C-alpha cells in the first residue's frame, strides 16, 4: 500500500496553486497618479487618468516572463475602485478615463483570458475613504464589493487580503483613523464564506491564510527552513506576533498554509518616476527567484504600472532578463532518465521505484518502507558531469515529511558533501559552485514519516554576468 499521508494536508485548490509558482502583482490605482504609497482617501476621482492604459500589454509582458497569473489592486487603502462599483461614487465611474465608462478589472480579466493567465484580486480591508470604516456598516460594504469582484469577472484564482492598516500602529504612527480590533472587526469567518461560495477554487491570502500565508517580509525571501504548515488559528490578518513563524512555518503546524513571497521589482509598490532607475538588477531578481520558489514558496512579483497605464520599459527589460536567465538555468535536466538507486524501496515494489524521481511525472514517486528515517537516493550519470543546481520535490499530497537532508557528489571516487539543509516541501532548489561528479546523492537524515520524493532535477546553470549597476547618490 502507498505510504500513509501525514496531516495536515493540502486541499485541491492549494495543490493547484502550488503549481503556479510565479505570478504577478500589479499595483496600479489612485496612488499611481498622486505619487503615493498609502493615499489618504480624500483624493478626487478626477486624478485617475491613464493616457494609454493597456491591460493586454501587462498580460503579454507577464506571459512572456513565464508568469501564470496577475493579481490586481482593485481597491487599495485609499478606497478608490478600479471597477464601477454600485456601492460607491469613489471609482473609475467618476474619473475622466474613458469618460467614466471604463472598468480596469474587466479589461484585465479579458486580457488574462486572451493570454491564458489566471486572474486574482486585491481588495483592501482598510479603507480610508469610506465614512463608515470602523463601524459594522463598512463590513457590509466590503462584502458587497467582494461579491461584485467575485461575480462579474469570471474565474478568480486568488483573493488577496492585506493586513496593512495604519490604525493600529504596527507599521505607521499616529493617524486619524478609527481604531479597530483586527482580530474581531472584519469577522473574517463570514467574509471567507463569500469567497468559498462564489469562487470555490480561489485561494485566500493573508497572514492567517486560510489558504496561503504571507512570508513575513516584503524583501523577497522565505526561510531556508520552510514548512508549508502553520498553527493557523493562532494568527489573524494584520496581527503579526512574530514574523519568524511566517518565514519558516511551524513544524507542528495544524493546517496546510504555504508561503507566498510578495516583493516589488522596484523599491515601492506603486509607480514613482524617481524610481525609474531603481528597478532591481538581474542578480537581485535571480536571488529572489531562488529564495522564494527555491525555498518552497511562490514568487509574487509586483510590477508598478505607470501613469500611462503600461508596465514601464525599464521593468519590462529587467523582467525579460530574469526570464531568459531562468530559462537558461533550467534548460537541460541532467538527471532525466538516468539510472537511480535507493537505500530502500517501499515493499520492493515497482510502484515506488527510485527511477520515478527522474521520469518527469509529478504523480509518480519513490517511497521508502514505513519507519525509514536515514535513507538515500542516488542518480548515476555514468560519466563525469558538471552541475551547480539541484532541484528536489516531495509528493506533498501525502504531507510534508523531510526535516533534514544533505547533498553529496561522487568526486574522484569519494563522496563529497555539497550542502546540508532542512526542509524540502513542494520544491527546493539548491545553488552551489560547479562540481564535476559521476553521481549525485540525496541523503535524507530526518523525517516526520517515511520519505516520499516525486522529483529530482540537476542542472548546470551558466554564470551570470554582472551588469553595471546604475547607482545614484543617496
Ligand atoms: C503587511 C501587513 O501587515 C501584512 O498583514 C501583510 O498583508 C503584508 O503587508 C503583505 O505584504 S504591511 C507592510 C507594510 C509590511
Coordinates of C-alpha atoms and ligand atoms in Angstrom, one line a residue:
X1 CA 0.0 0.0 0.0
X2 CA 1.1 3.6 -0.5
X3 CA 2.6 5.5 2.5
X4 CA 0.1 6.9 4.9
X5 CA -0.5 10.6 4.5
X6 CA 0.6 12.7 7.4
X7 CA -1.7 15.6 8.1
X8 CA -2.1 18.5 7.8
X9 CA -2.6 18.0 4.0
X10 CA -3.1 20.5 1.1
X11 CA -6.5 21.0 -0.3
X12 CA -7.2 20.5 -4.0
X13 CA -7.2 24.3 -4.5
X14 CA -3.8 24.6 -2.7
X15 CA -2.3 21.8 -4.8
X16 CA -3.3 23.6 -8.0
X17 CA -1.9 26.9 -6.6
X18 CA 1.5 25.3 -5.7
X19 CA 2.0 24.5 -9.4
X20 CA 1.7 28.2 -10.4
X21 CA 4.9 29.2 -8.7
X22 CA 5.5 32.5 -10.4
X23 CA 2.8 35.2 -11.0
X24 CA 2.5 39.0 -11.0
X25 CA 1.1 41.6 -8.7
X26 CA 0.1 44.9 -10.3
X27 CA -0.1 47.9 -8.0
X28 CA -1.9 50.4 -10.1
X29 CA -4.6 52.8 -8.7
X30 CA -5.0 56.3 -7.4
X31 CA -1.6 56.2 -5.8
X32 CA -0.1 56.0 -9.3
X33 CA -1.4 59.4 -10.0
X34 CA -0.6 61.1 -6.7
X35 CA 2.9 59.5 -6.4
X36 CA 1.9 57.9 -3.0
X37 CA 2.2 54.5 -1.4
X38 CA -0.7 54.9 1.0
X39 CA -3.2 57.5 -0.1
X40 CA -5.5 59.3 2.4
X41 CA -8.8 58.6 0.7
X42 CA -9.7 62.2 0.0
X43 CA -8.2 62.2 -3.5
X44 CA -10.5 63.4 -6.3
X45 CA -11.5 60.7 -8.8
X46 CA -10.6 63.3 -11.4
X47 CA -7.0 62.5 -10.7
X48 CA -7.3 58.9 -12.1
X49 CA -6.5 59.4 -15.8
X50 CA -4.1 56.9 -17.5
X51 CA -3.3 58.1 -21.0
X52 CA -2.5 54.8 -22.7
X53 CA -3.9 52.1 -20.4
X54 CA -3.4 48.7 -22.0
X55 CA -4.1 45.6 -19.9
X56 CA -3.1 43.4 -22.9
X57 CA 0.4 44.8 -22.6
X58 CA 0.5 43.8 -18.9
X59 CA -0.7 40.3 -19.8
X60 CA 1.8 40.0 -22.7
X61 CA 4.7 41.0 -20.6
X62 CA 3.7 38.6 -17.8
X63 CA 3.1 35.7 -20.2
X64 CA 6.4 36.2 -21.9
X65 CA 8.1 36.2 -18.5
X66 CA 6.6 32.8 -17.8
X67 CA 4.2 34.0 -15.1
X68 CA 0.9 32.2 -14.6
X69 CA -1.4 34.9 -13.4
X70 CA -1.9 38.6 -12.4
X71 CA -3.3 39.9 -9.1
X72 CA -4.6 43.5 -9.4
X73 CA -5.2 46.1 -6.6
X74 CA -8.8 46.6 -7.4
X75 CA -9.1 48.8 -4.3
X76 CA -6.2 50.0 -2.1
X77 CA -6.2 51.7 1.3
X78 CA -7.4 55.0 -0.2
X79 CA -10.7 53.3 -1.2
X80 CA -10.7 54.2 -5.0
X81 CA -12.2 51.4 -7.0
X82 CA -10.8 50.4 -10.4
X83 CA -14.3 49.0 -11.3
X84 CA -17.6 50.9 -11.4
X85 CA -18.9 49.6 -8.1
X86 CA -22.6 50.1 -7.4
X87 CA -21.8 50.8 -3.8
X88 CA -19.6 54.0 -4.0
X89 CA -19.0 57.1 -6.0
X90 CA -15.3 56.8 -5.4
X91 CA -14.4 54.9 -8.5
X92 CA -13.4 55.0 -12.2
X93 CA -17.0 55.9 -12.9
X94 CA -16.3 59.5 -11.8
X95 CA -12.9 59.7 -13.4
X96 CA -12.1 61.3 -16.8
X97 CA -10.6 58.0 -18.0
X98 CA -12.9 56.8 -20.8
X99 CA -15.4 59.5 -19.7
X100 CA -16.2 57.3 -16.7
X101 CA -17.2 54.4 -18.9
X102 CA -14.1 52.3 -18.1
X103 CA -13.6 49.2 -16.0
X104 CA -10.0 48.2 -15.4
X105 CA -10.9 44.9 -13.7
X106 CA -12.9 43.9 -16.7
X107 CA -10.2 44.9 -19.2
X108 CA -7.7 42.9 -17.2
X109 CA -9.9 39.9 -16.9
X110 CA -10.3 39.9 -20.7
X111 CA -6.6 40.3 -21.3
X112 CA -5.8 37.4 -18.9
X113 CA -8.3 35.2 -20.7
X114 CA -6.7 36.1 -24.1
X115 CA -3.2 35.3 -22.8
X116 CA -4.1 32.2 -20.9
X117 CA -3.3 33.8 -17.5
X118 CA -5.2 33.4 -14.2
X119 CA -6.7 36.5 -12.6
X120 CA -6.6 37.4 -8.9
X121 CA -7.9 40.4 -7.0
X122 CA -6.6 42.5 -4.1
X123 CA -9.4 44.2 -2.1
X124 CA -8.0 46.3 0.8
X125 CA -9.9 45.7 4.0
X126 CA -8.5 49.0 5.3
X127 CA -10.4 51.8 3.6
X128 CA -9.6 55.5 4.3
X129 CA -12.3 56.8 2.1
X130 CA -15.4 55.1 3.4
X131 CA -17.2 57.2 6.1
X132 CA -18.3 54.1 8.0
X133 CA -14.9 52.4 8.2
X134 CA -14.5 51.1 11.7
X135 CA -18.3 50.5 12.1
X136 CA -20.3 47.4 11.2
X137 CA -21.8 49.2 8.1
X138 CA -18.4 49.1 6.5
X139 CA -18.2 45.4 6.7
X140 CA -21.4 45.1 4.7
X141 CA -20.0 47.5 2.1
X142 CA -16.7 45.5 2.0
X143 CA -18.6 42.2 1.4
X144 CA -20.8 43.8 -1.3
X145 CA -17.7 44.8 -3.1
X146 CA -16.2 41.4 -2.7
X147 CA -19.4 39.9 -4.2
X148 CA -19.1 42.2 -7.2
X149 CA -15.5 41.3 -7.9
X150 CA -16.1 37.6 -7.5
X151 CA -19.3 37.5 -9.6
X152 CA -18.7 39.7 -12.6
X153 CA -15.2 38.9 -13.8
X154 CA -15.0 35.2 -14.5
X155 CA -12.8 32.8 -12.6
X156 CA -10.6 34.3 -9.8
X157 CA -7.7 32.1 -8.6
X158 CA -6.5 34.2 -5.6
X159 CA -8.1 36.8 -3.3
X160 CA -5.6 38.9 -1.5
X161 CA -6.4 40.3 2.0
X162 CA -3.7 42.7 3.0
X163 CA -3.3 43.1 6.7
X164 CA -1.8 46.6 6.4
X165 CA -3.7 49.1 8.5
X166 CA -2.2 52.3 9.8
X167 CA -4.8 52.4 12.5
X168 CA -3.1 50.0 14.9
X169 CA 0.4 51.4 14.6
X170 CA 2.0 48.1 13.7
X171 CA 3.6 49.9 10.8
X172 CA 2.5 53.6 10.9
X173 CA 2.5 56.1 13.7
X174 CA -0.5 58.0 15.0
X175 CA -3.1 58.8 12.4
X176 CA -6.7 59.9 12.1
X177 CA -8.4 56.6 11.5
X178 CA -10.8 54.9 13.9
X179 CA -9.0 52.2 15.7
X180 CA -10.2 48.8 15.0
X181 CA -9.5 45.4 16.6
X182 CA -8.1 43.4 13.7
X183 CA -8.9 40.1 15.2
X184 CA -12.6 40.7 15.5
X185 CA -13.7 43.7 13.4
X186 CA -13.7 42.1 10.0
X187 CA -15.4 38.9 11.1
X188 CA -13.3 37.0 8.7
X189 CA -15.1 33.7 9.1
X190 CA -18.2 35.1 7.4
X191 CA -16.3 37.0 4.7
X192 CA -14.4 33.9 3.8
X193 CA -17.6 32.1 3.2
X194 CA -18.5 34.5 0.4
X195 CA -15.2 33.6 -1.4
X196 CA -15.9 29.9 -0.9
X197 CA -19.4 30.3 -2.2
X198 CA -18.7 32.4 -5.3
X199 CA -15.2 31.1 -6.2
X200 CA -14.7 27.7 -4.7
X201 CA -11.3 27.2 -6.4
X202 CA -9.9 30.5 -5.2
X203 CA -7.1 30.6 -2.6
X204 CA -7.2 33.3 0.0
X205 CA -4.1 35.1 1.1
X206 CA -3.4 36.8 4.4
X207 CA -1.1 36.4 7.4
X208 CA -3.5 33.7 8.5
X209 CA -4.5 32.3 5.1
X210 CA -6.8 30.4 5.2
X211 CA -5.1 29.1 2.0
X212 CA -1.8 31.0 1.5
X213 CA 0.2 32.8 4.1
X214 CA 2.3 36.0 4.0
X215 CA 6.0 35.1 4.2
X216 CA 6.7 37.8 6.9
X217 CA 8.7 40.2 4.8
X218 CA 8.4 42.2 1.6
X219 CA 12.1 41.9 0.5
X220 CA 11.9 38.7 -1.4
X221 CA 12.8 35.6 0.6
X222 CA 11.4 32.7 2.5
X223 CA 13.3 31.0 5.3
X224 CA 15.7 28.1 4.3
X225 CA 13.7 26.0 6.7
X226 CA 10.1 26.5 5.4
X227 CA 7.3 24.3 6.5
X228 CA 4.0 24.6 4.5
X229 CA 2.1 24.2 7.7
X230 CA 1.2 26.6 10.5
X231 CA -0.8 26.7 13.7
X232 CA -3.2 28.8 11.7
X233 CA -5.7 29.5 14.5
X234 CA -3.0 31.5 16.4
X235 CA -2.7 34.0 13.6
X236 CA -5.0 36.8 12.2
X237 CA -4.7 39.1 9.2
X238 CA -2.5 42.0 10.1
X239 CA -1.7 40.7 13.6
X240 CA 1.9 39.6 13.4
X241 CA 3.2 38.4 16.7
X242 CA 6.5 37.0 15.4
X243 CA 7.3 37.1 11.7
X244 CA 9.7 34.2 12.0
X245 CA 6.8 31.8 12.1
X246 CA 5.6 33.2 8.7
X247 CA 9.1 33.0 7.3
X248 CA 9.7 29.4 8.4
X249 CA 6.2 27.9 9.0
X250 CA 5.9 25.6 12.0
X251 CA 7.0 22.0 12.2
X252 CA 4.0 21.3 14.4
X253 CA 1.5 23.3 12.3
X254 CA -2.1 22.3 12.4
X255 CA -3.1 23.5 8.9
X256 CA -1.6 23.4 5.4
X257 CA -0.6 27.1 4.8
X258 CA 2.2 27.6 2.3
X259 CA 4.1 30.8 2.0
X260 CA 3.9 33.4 -0.8
X261 CA 6.8 35.8 -1.3
X262 CA 5.4 39.2 -2.3
X263 CA 8.1 41.7 -3.5
X264 CA 8.2 44.6 -5.9
X265 CA 10.5 44.9 -8.8
X266 CA 11.2 48.5 -7.6
X267 CA 11.6 49.8 -4.1
X268 CA 7.9 51.0 -4.0
X269 CA 4.7 49.0 -4.7
X270 CA 3.4 51.9 -6.8
X271 CA 5.0 53.7 -9.7
X272 CA 7.2 56.7 -8.8
X273 CA 9.2 58.4 -11.6
X274 CA 12.1 58.8 -9.1
X275 CA 12.4 55.0 -9.0
X276 CA 12.8 54.6 -12.8
X277 CA 16.5 53.8 -12.2
X278 CA 16.0 51.6 -9.2
X279 CA 14.5 48.6 -10.9
X280 CA 16.1 45.5 -9.4
X281 CA 19.1 44.1 -11.2
X282 CA 19.2 40.6 -12.7
X283 CA 21.3 39.2 -9.8
X284 CA 18.8 40.6 -7.3
X285 CA 15.9 39.2 -9.2
X286 CA 17.6 35.8 -9.5
X287 CA 18.3 35.7 -5.8
X288 CA 14.6 36.3 -5.2
X289 CA 13.7 33.5 -7.5
X290 CA 15.9 31.1 -5.7
X291 CA 15.0 32.4 -2.3
X292 CA 11.3 32.0 -3.0
X293 CA 10.5 29.2 -5.5
X294 CA 13.8 27.6 -4.5
X295 CA 12.7 27.5 -0.8
X296 CA 9.2 26.0 -1.1
X297 CA 7.3 29.3 -1.6
X298 CA 5.7 31.0 -4.5
X299 CA 7.0 34.2 -6.1
X300 CA 4.6 37.1 -6.4
X301 CA 6.5 39.8 -8.3
X302 CA 5.0 43.3 -8.3
X303 CA 5.0 45.5 -11.4
X304 CA 4.2 49.1 -10.6
X305 CA 2.2 50.1 -13.7
X306 CA 3.0 53.7 -14.6
X307 CA 0.8 56.8 -15.2
X308 CA 0.3 55.9 -18.8
X309 CA -1.2 52.6 -17.7
X310 CA 1.7 50.5 -19.0
X311 CA 4.4 48.3 -17.5
X312 CA 7.3 50.7 -17.7
X313 CA 10.1 49.9 -20.3
X314 CA 12.7 49.6 -17.6
X315 CA 10.7 47.0 -15.7
X316 CA 9.9 45.1 -18.9
X317 CA 13.7 45.0 -19.7
X318 CA 14.6 43.6 -16.3
X319 CA 11.8 41.1 -16.3
X320 CA 13.0 39.9 -19.7
X321 CA 16.5 39.4 -18.4
X322 CA 15.1 37.4 -15.5
X323 CA 13.0 35.1 -17.6
X324 CA 15.9 34.5 -20.0
X325 CA 18.2 33.6 -17.1
X326 CA 15.6 31.2 -15.6
X327 CA 15.2 29.5 -19.0
X328 CA 19.0 29.2 -19.3
X329 CA 19.4 27.9 -15.7
X330 CA 16.8 25.2 -16.2
X331 CA 17.5 24.4 -19.9
X332 CA 18.8 20.9 -19.7
X333 CA 17.9 18.5 -16.9
X334 CA 21.0 16.3 -16.5
X335 CA 19.2 13.8 -14.3
X336 CA 16.3 13.0 -16.6
X337 CA 16.1 9.3 -17.4
X338 CA 19.3 8.4 -15.6
X339 CA 19.8 5.3 -13.5
X340 CA 18.6 5.8 -10.0
X341 CA 19.1 3.6 -6.9
X342 CA 17.8 4.0 -3.4
X343 CA 18.9 2.7 0.0
X344 CA 15.4 1.1 0.3
X345 CA 12.3 0.9 -1.7
X346 CA 8.9 0.5 -0.2
X347 CA 7.9 -3.2 -0.3
X348 CA 10.5 -3.6 -3.1
X349 CA 7.6 -2.6 -5.3
X350 CA 7.9 -1.2 -8.8
X351 CA 5.2 1.3 -8.0
X352 CA 7.6 3.2 -5.7
X353 CA 10.9 2.6 -7.6
X354 CA 13.6 5.2 -7.4
X355 CA 13.5 5.9 -11.2
X356 CA 10.2 7.6 -10.5
X357 CA 12.1 10.7 -9.4
X358 CA 13.6 11.2 -12.9
X359 CA 10.6 10.3 -15.1
X360 CA 9.3 13.9 -15.4
X361 CA 5.9 12.7 -14.0
X362 CA 4.9 14.6 -10.8
X363 CA 2.3 11.9 -10.0
X364 CA 4.9 9.1 -9.5
X365 CA 7.3 9.0 -6.6
X366 CA 10.0 7.0 -4.8
X367 CA 8.9 6.0 -1.3
X368 CA 10.7 4.0 1.5
X369 CA 9.3 1.5 3.9
X370 CA 7.4 2.7 6.9
X371 CA 9.7 3.6 9.8
X372 CA 12.6 4.5 7.4
X373 CA 14.4 7.6 8.6
X374 CA 18.0 7.7 7.3
X375 CA 17.9 6.9 3.6
X376 CA 19.2 8.0 0.2
X377 CA 18.6 8.3 -3.5
X378 CA 21.5 8.2 -5.9
X379 CA 21.4 9.4 -9.5
X380 CA 24.1 7.8 -11.6
X381 CA 25.2 9.9 -14.6
X382 CA 27.6 7.1 -15.7
X383 CA 30.1 9.8 -16.8
X384 CA 31.8 12.9 -15.3
X385 CA 29.1 15.6 -15.3
X386 CA 29.4 19.2 -14.3
X387 CA 26.5 20.8 -12.4
X388 CA 25.6 23.6 -9.9
X389 CA 21.9 23.2 -9.3
X390 CA 19.9 20.5 -7.5
X391 CA 16.1 20.6 -7.5
X392 CA 14.0 18.2 -5.4
X393 CA 10.3 17.8 -4.7
X394 CA 8.3 15.9 -2.1
X395 CA 5.0 14.4 -3.1
X396 CA 3.1 16.8 -0.9
X397 CA -0.3 15.2 -1.4
X398 CA 1.0 12.8 1.3
X399 CA 2.2 15.7 3.5
X400 CA 5.5 17.5 4.1
X401 CA 7.9 15.0 5.6
X402 CA 11.6 15.7 5.3
X403 CA 13.2 17.5 8.3
X404 CA 16.9 17.3 7.4
X405 CA 19.0 16.3 4.4
X406 CA 22.4 16.6 2.8
X407 CA 23.5 16.6 -0.8
X408 CA 26.7 14.7 -1.8
X409 CA 28.6 14.3 -5.1
X410 CA 30.8 11.4 -6.1
X411 CA 34.1 13.1 -7.0
X412 CA 37.4 11.2 -7.6
X413 CA 36.0 8.0 -6.1
X414 CA 34.8 9.7 -2.9
X415 CA 31.5 11.2 -1.6
X416 CA 31.9 14.9 -1.0
X417 CA 29.2 16.9 0.8
X418 CA 27.9 19.8 -1.2
X419 CA 25.2 21.1 1.0
X420 CA 23.3 20.5 4.3
X421 CA 19.7 21.6 4.6
X422 CA 16.4 21.1 6.5
X423 CA 13.1 21.1 4.7
X424 CA 12.1 20.3 1.1
X425 CA 8.3 20.6 0.6
X426 CA 6.7 21.2 -2.8
X427 CA 10.0 22.4 -4.3
X428 CA 13.6 23.1 -3.1
X429 CA 16.4 24.3 -5.4
X430 CA 20.0 24.4 -4.2
X431 CA 22.6 26.5 -5.8
X432 CA 26.3 25.7 -5.3
X433 CA 29.6 26.2 -7.1
X434 CA 30.2 24.0 -10.2
X435 CA 31.1 20.4 -9.3
X436 CA 32.2 17.6 -11.6
X437 CA 30.9 14.2 -10.5
X438 CA 29.7 10.9 -11.8
X439 CA 26.9 10.6 -9.3
X440 CA 24.8 12.8 -7.0
X441 CA 23.1 11.6 -3.8
X442 CA 20.3 12.9 -1.8
X443 CA 20.8 11.8 1.8
X444 CA 17.8 12.1 4.0
X445 CA 18.7 12.3 7.6
X446 CA 15.5 13.0 9.4
X447 CA 11.8 12.8 8.6
X448 CA 8.4 13.0 10.2
X449 CA 7.4 9.9 8.3
X450 CA 9.0 7.7 5.6
X451 CA 10.3 9.8 2.7
X452 CA 8.2 10.3 -0.4
X453 CA 10.2 12.1 -3.2
X454 CA 8.5 12.8 -6.5
X455 CA 11.2 14.6 -8.5
X456 CA 14.9 15.3 -8.8
X457 CA 16.5 17.5 -11.4
X458 CA 20.1 18.5 -11.9
X459 CA 21.3 21.5 -14.0
X460 CA 24.4 23.4 -15.0
X461 CA 23.4 27.0 -15.0
X462 CA 25.5 29.5 -16.8
X463 CA 27.4 32.2 -15.0
X464 CA 25.5 35.5 -14.5
X465 CA 27.5 38.4 -15.9
X466 CA 27.2 41.2 -13.5
X467 CA 25.5 44.2 -15.0
X468 CA 27.0 47.7 -14.4
X469 CA 24.8 49.0 -11.6
X470 CA 23.2 52.3 -12.2
X471 CA 23.5 54.0 -8.9
X472 CA 22.6 57.4 -7.8
X473 CA 23.8 59.5 -4.9
X474 CA 21.9 58.8 -1.8
Ligands
LIG1 C1 2.0 44.0 5.8 C2 0.7 43.5 6.6 O1 0.9 43.9 7.9 C3 0.6 42.0 6.5 O2 -0.6 41.7 7.1 C4 0.6 41.6 5.0 O3 -0.6 41.9 4.4 C5 1.8 42.2 4.3 O4 1.8 43.6 4.5 C6 1.8 41.9 2.8 O5 3.0 42.3 2.3 S1 2.1 45.7 5.9 C7 3.7 46.0 5.2 C8 3.8 47.5 5.2 C9 4.8 45.3 5.9

